[in-house]
XYZ file of C-alpha atoms in Angstrom:
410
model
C -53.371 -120.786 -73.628
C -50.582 -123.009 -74.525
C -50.157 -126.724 -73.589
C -47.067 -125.922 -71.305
C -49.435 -123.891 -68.968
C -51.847 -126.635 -68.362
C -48.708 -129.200 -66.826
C -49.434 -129.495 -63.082
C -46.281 -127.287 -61.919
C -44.079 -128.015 -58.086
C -43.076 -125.398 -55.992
C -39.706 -125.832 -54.443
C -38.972 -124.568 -50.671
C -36.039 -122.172 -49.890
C -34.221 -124.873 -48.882
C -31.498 -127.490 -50.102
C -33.719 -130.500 -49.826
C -36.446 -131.360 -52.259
C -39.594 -132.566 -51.571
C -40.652 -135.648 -53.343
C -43.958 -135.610 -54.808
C -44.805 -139.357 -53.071
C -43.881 -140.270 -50.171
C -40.576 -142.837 -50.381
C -40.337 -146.055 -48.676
C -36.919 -147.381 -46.587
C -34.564 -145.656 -44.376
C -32.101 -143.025 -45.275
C -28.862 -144.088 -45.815
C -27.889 -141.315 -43.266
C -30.117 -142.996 -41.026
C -28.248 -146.437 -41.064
C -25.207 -145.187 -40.513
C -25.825 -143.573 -37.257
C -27.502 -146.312 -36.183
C -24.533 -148.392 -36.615
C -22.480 -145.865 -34.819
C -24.524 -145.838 -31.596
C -23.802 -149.548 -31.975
C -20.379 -149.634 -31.989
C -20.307 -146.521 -29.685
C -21.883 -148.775 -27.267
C -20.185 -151.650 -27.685
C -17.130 -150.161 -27.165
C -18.744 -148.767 -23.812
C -19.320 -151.880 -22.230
C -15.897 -153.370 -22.744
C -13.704 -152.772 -20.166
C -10.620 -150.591 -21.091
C -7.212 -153.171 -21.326
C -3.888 -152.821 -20.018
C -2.401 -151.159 -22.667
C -5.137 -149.088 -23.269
C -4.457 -147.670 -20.363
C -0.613 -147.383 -20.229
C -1.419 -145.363 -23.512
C -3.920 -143.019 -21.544
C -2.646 -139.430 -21.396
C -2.237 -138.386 -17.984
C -3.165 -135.174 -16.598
C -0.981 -131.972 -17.279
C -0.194 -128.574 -15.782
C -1.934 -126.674 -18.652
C -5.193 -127.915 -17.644
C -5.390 -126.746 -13.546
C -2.234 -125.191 -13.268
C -0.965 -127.747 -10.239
C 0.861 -130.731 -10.699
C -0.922 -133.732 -11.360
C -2.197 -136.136 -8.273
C -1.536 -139.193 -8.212
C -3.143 -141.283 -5.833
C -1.134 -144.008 -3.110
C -2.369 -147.345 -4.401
C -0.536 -145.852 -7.942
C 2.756 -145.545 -6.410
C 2.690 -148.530 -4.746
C 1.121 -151.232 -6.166
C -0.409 -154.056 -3.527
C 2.646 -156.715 -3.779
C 1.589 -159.539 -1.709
C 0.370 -162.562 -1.330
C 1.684 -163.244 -4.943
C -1.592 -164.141 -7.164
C -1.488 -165.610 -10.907
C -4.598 -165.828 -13.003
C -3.682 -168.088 -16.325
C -3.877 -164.731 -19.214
C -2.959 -166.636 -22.020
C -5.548 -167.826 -24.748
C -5.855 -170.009 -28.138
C -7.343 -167.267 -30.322
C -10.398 -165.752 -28.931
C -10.545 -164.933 -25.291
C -13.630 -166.687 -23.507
C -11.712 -167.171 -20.177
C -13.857 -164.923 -17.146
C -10.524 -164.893 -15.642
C -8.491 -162.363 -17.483
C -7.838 -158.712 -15.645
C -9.898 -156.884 -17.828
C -12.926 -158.976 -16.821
C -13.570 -157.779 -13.135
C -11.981 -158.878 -9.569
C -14.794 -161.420 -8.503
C -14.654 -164.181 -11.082
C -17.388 -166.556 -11.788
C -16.503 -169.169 -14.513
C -19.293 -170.040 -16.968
C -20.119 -174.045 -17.748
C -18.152 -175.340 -20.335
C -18.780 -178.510 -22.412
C -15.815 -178.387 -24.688
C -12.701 -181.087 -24.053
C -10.095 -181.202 -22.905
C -10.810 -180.631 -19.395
C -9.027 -177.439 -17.934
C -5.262 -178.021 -16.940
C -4.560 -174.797 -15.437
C -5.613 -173.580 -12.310
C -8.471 -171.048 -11.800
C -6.248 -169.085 -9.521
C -2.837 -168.996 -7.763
C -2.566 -167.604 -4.433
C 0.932 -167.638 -2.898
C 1.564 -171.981 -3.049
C -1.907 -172.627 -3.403
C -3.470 -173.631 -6.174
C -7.095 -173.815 -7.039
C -9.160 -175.424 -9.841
C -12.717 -175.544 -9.884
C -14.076 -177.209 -12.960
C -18.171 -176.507 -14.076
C -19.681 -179.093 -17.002
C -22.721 -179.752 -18.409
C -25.633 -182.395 -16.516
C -24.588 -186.070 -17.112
C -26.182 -187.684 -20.002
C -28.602 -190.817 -20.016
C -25.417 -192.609 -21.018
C -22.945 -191.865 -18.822
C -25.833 -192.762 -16.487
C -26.040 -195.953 -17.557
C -22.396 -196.429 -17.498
C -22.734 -195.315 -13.678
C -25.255 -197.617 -12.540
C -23.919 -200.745 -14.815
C -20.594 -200.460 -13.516
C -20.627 -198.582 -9.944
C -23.812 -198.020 -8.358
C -26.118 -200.313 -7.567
C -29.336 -197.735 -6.547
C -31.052 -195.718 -8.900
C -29.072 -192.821 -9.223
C -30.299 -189.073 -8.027
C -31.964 -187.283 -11.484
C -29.627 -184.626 -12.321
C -25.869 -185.702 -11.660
C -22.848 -182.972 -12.389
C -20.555 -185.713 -12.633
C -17.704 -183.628 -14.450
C -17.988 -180.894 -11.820
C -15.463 -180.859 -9.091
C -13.078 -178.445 -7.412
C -9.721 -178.988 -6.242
C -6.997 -177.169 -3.953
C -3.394 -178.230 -4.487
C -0.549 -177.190 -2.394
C 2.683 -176.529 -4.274
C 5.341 -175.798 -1.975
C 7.944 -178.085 -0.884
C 7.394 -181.025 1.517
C 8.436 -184.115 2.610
C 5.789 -186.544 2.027
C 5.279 -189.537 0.039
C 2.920 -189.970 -3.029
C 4.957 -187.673 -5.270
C 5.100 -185.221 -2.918
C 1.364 -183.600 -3.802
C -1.288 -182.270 -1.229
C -4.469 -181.722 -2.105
C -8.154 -181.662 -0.924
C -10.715 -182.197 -3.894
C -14.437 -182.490 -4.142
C -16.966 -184.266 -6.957
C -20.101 -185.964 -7.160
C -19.269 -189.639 -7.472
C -16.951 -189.534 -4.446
C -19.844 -187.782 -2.617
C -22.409 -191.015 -3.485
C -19.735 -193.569 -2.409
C -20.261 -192.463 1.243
C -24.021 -193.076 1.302
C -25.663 -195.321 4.022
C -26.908 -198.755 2.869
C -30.513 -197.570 4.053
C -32.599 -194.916 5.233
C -35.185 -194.851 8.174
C -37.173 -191.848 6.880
C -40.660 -192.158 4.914
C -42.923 -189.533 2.920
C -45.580 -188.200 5.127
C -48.501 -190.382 3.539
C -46.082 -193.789 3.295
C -48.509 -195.404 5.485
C -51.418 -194.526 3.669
C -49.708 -195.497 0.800
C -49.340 -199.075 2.020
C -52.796 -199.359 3.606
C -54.015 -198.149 -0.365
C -51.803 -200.893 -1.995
C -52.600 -203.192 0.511
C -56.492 -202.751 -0.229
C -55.474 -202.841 -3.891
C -54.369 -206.688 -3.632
C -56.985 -208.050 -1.754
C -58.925 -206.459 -4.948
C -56.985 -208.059 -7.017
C -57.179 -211.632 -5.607
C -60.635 -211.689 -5.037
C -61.130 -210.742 -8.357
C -59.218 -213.406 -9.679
C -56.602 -211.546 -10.562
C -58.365 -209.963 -13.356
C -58.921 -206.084 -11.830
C -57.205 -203.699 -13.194
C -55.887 -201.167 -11.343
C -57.568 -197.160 -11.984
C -54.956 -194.305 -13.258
C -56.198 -191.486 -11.947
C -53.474 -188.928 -10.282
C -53.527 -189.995 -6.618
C -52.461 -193.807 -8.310
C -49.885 -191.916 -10.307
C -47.834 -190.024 -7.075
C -48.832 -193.551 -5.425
C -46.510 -195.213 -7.938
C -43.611 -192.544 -7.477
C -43.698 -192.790 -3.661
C -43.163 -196.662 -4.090
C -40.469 -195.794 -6.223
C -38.737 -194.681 -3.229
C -40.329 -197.005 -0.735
C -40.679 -199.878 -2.352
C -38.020 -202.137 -1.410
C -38.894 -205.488 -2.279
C -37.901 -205.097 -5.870
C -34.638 -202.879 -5.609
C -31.850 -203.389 -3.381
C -31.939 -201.480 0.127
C -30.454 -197.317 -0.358
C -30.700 -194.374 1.018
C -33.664 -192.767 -1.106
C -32.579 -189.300 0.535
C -29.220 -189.042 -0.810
C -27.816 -187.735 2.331
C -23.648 -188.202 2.235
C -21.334 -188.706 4.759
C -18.622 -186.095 2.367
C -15.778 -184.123 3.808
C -13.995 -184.355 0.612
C -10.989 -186.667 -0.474
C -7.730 -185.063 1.321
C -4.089 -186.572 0.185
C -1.081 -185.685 2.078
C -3.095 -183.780 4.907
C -2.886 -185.023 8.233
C -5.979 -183.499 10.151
C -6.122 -183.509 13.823
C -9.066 -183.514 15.690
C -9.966 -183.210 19.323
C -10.474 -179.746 19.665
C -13.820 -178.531 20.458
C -12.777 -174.524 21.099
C -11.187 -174.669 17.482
C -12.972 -172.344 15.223
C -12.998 -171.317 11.949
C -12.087 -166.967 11.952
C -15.143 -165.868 11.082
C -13.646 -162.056 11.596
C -10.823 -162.904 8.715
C -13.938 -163.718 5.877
C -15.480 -160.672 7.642
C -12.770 -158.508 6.517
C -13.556 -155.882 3.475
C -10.983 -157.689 1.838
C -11.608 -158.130 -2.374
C -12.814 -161.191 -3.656
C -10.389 -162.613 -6.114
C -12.369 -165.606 -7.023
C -15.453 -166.943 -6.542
C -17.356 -169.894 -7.603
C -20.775 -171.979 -7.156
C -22.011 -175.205 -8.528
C -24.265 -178.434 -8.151
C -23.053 -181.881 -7.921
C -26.569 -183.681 -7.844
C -29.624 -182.945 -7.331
C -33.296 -184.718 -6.963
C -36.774 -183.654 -6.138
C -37.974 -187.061 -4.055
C -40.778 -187.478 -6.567
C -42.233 -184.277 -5.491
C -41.554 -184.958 -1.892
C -39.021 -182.166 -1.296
C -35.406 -181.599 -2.671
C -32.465 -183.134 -1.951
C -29.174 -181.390 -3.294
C -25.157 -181.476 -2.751
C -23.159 -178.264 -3.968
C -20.147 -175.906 -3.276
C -19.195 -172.584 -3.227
C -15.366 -171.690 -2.882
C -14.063 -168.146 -2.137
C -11.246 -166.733 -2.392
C -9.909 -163.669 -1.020
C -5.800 -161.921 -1.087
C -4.939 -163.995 2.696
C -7.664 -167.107 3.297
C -10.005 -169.181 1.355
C -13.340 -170.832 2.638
C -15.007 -173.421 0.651
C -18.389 -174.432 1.779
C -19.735 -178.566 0.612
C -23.668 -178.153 1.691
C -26.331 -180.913 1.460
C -29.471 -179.994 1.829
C -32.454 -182.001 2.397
C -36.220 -181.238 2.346
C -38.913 -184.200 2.929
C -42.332 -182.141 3.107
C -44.156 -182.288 5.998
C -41.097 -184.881 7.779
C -37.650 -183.320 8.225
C -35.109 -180.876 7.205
C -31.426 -181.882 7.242
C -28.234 -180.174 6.437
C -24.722 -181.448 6.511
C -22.344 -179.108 5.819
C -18.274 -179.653 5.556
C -16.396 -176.215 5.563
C -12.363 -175.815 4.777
C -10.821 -172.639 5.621
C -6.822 -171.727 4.370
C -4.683 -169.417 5.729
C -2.476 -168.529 3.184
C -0.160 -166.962 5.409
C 0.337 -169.556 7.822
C -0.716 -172.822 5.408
C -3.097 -173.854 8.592
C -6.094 -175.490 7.159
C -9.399 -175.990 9.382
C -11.443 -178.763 8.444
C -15.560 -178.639 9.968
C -17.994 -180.858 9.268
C -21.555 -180.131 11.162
C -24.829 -182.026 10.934
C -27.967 -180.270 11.773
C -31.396 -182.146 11.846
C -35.016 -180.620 12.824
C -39.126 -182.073 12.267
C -40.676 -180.101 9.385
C -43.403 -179.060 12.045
C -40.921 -177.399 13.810
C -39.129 -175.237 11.414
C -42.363 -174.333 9.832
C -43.561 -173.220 13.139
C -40.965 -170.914 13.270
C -41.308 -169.399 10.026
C -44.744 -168.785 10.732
C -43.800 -166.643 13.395
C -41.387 -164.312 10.959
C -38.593 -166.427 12.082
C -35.500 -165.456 14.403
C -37.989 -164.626 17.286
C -39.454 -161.431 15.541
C -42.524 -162.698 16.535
C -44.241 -160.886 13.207
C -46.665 -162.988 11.568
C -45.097 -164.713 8.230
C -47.965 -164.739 5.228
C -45.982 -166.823 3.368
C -43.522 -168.983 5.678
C -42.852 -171.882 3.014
C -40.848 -169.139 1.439
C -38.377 -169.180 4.532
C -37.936 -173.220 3.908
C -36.704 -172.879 0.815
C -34.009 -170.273 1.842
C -31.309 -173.271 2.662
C -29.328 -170.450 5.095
C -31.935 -169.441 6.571
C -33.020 -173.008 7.566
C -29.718 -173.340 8.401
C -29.226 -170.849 10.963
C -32.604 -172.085 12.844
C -32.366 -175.675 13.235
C -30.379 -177.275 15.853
C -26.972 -178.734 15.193
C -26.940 -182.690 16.526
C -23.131 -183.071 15.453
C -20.136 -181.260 15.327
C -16.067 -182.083 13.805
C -13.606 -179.788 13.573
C -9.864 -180.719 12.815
C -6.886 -178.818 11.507
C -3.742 -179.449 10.219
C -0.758 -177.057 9.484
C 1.458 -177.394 6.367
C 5.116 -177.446 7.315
């Protein structure tokens, strides 16, 4: 037998492919590429088709039903009025939410790059609106705030750089350059806080009875005792934070403003009681051309509660409704919400002005939740869940205080 017959031979299949004799390691080259395919392919499925893209669409033709093609009413004639402007140009690449290819209802992201934004958010016949979202105050800007300004420790998280702002750009006849415009921030919002505040934490007193105890300690011991650091000394040392004001000028520890917003060339009048803001116009399935949320401060109470100022601004094709809430939670002591709602016509130019406080125990309102709230009278397993809904507490505590005014742009 020769040498050639004793080599370990390979049978080949039928087909084009050859089987390797180990088994290979990696992905196909084949494989790869499809894989970036189905990336792209998808990519290019999420973005939302532009303008041109579709002016260059082919439109339907007789060869493929044999009728004319149908072509629906809004196509023919295109919604005209109010006139509305969105700013569509951009410095390279486009990170504006408020471009027509990104969706009706905009929601601009937080931006921490300067300068601040110049152009309005929206246009909506000769209103203008700006609404401006930056980053959480840093320790110093903080600083600056409190060594120049404020004279209270400050809330802990402070959107100083956050504000919104409606302008009015038709012609008038007032002074001041002529401008009209309502406008709400943070800092403005703390400059109309009460010199003091009558409300406590739940355990203040037995906070002060426990301090109180503490010093007697102290001075019978000479002054040598040292006080123990376990956690109930810890929250004790928080709550005098807030309570404490022997060392720290008199302030409202709650936070709670007296803020309808800063209004120039607006004369609001008041009096009015049956004046309401048209609930049926925001009721309307009217599109949402903007919309926006953000904070303006926010603190926790040292674990008392919450205590927080924000806005939300809408804005639909014929009105706009901005809502300024503050909310306030002290556990087991009170809920309070003071809300200050503007409403534009932009038909008429009538603006409507509200500002409503509401005030209830936190007995109270838990009581109701307990209950399934609304007069259900289904028992709630988990009612604390309800008092952190801020419109549900809204809509079932009483209201102590009500403004409304209006004014109409001529």
């Amino acid at each position: 037998m020769s040498k050639d017959n004793d080599k370990p031979t390979t049978t080949r299949p039928s087909s084009n492919f050859a089987v390797p004799t180990q088994p290979r390691r990696g992905i196909d080259a084949v494989h790869v590429n499809a894989a970036r395919e189905m990336v792209q392919l998808h990519t290019r499925g999420r973005a939302p088709p532009s303008r041109q893209q579709q002016q260059q669409q082919p439109q339907p033709t007789q060869q493929l039903s044999g009728h004319s093609p149908v072509v629906s009413a809004q196509s023919r004639a295109p919604f005209a009025k109010p006139k509305i402007s969105i700013p569509l140009e951009h410095d390279g690449e486009c990170k504006n939410p408020q471009c027509e290819h990104c969706g009706s209802i905009i929601i601009p992201a937080p931006q921490s790059s300067f300068p601040v934004q110049d152009q309005p958010s929206i246009k909506v016949n000769d209103w203008e609106i700006y609404t401006i979202k930056k980053p959480i105050l840093s320790s110093a800007e903080l600083d600056h705030l409190g060594d120049t300004k404020f004279e209270f420790p400050l809330p802990e998280m402070i959107f100083g750089n956050n504000f919104v702002r409606i302008k009015y750009t038709g012609e008038t006849e007032v002074g001041d350059g002529d401008l009209r415009e309502i406008w709400f921030n943070s800092i403005d919002a703390l400059d109309t806080l009460e010199d003091d505040s009558h409300l406590k934490v739940s355990y203040h007193q037995e906070w002060l009875q426990s301090r109180q105890n503490r010093r007697k300690k102290h001075e019978k011991r000479g002054g040598d005792a040292k006080s123990s650091t376990n956690a109930e000394d810890e929250m004790n040392e928080k709550v005098s934070d807030l309570t404490d004001l022997d060392a720290v000028k008199p302030y409202d520890w709650t936070y709670s403003p007296n803020y309808v917003g800063q209004c120039r060339g607006f004369n609001f009048v008041g009096g009015d009681e049956s004046l309401e803001i048209p609930v049926n116009r925001l009721m309307n399935p009217d599109p949402i051309l903007f919309f926006d949320e953000m904070i303006l401060y926010e603190d926790e109470l040292a674990d008392n509660g919450i205590s927080m100022l924000s806005i939300k601004i809408r804005v639909m094709p014929t009105c706009l409704l901005l809502l300024c809430r503050f909310f306030l939670r002290i556990d087991n002591v009170i809920f309070r919400i003071r809300d200050c709602r503007i409403f534009i016509d932009f038909e008429s130019n009538e603006v409507i002005r509200e500002y409503k406080w509401q005030e209830c125990e936190y007995d109270e309102v838990l009581k109701v939740a307990a209950t399934g709230g609304g007069g259900s009278g289904k028992v709630n397993n988990d009612p604390k869940k309800l008092l952190r809904d801020q419109n549900w507490v809204s809509l079932n505590i009483p209201v102590v205080k009500r403004t409304i005014e209006r004014c109409a742009v001529e």
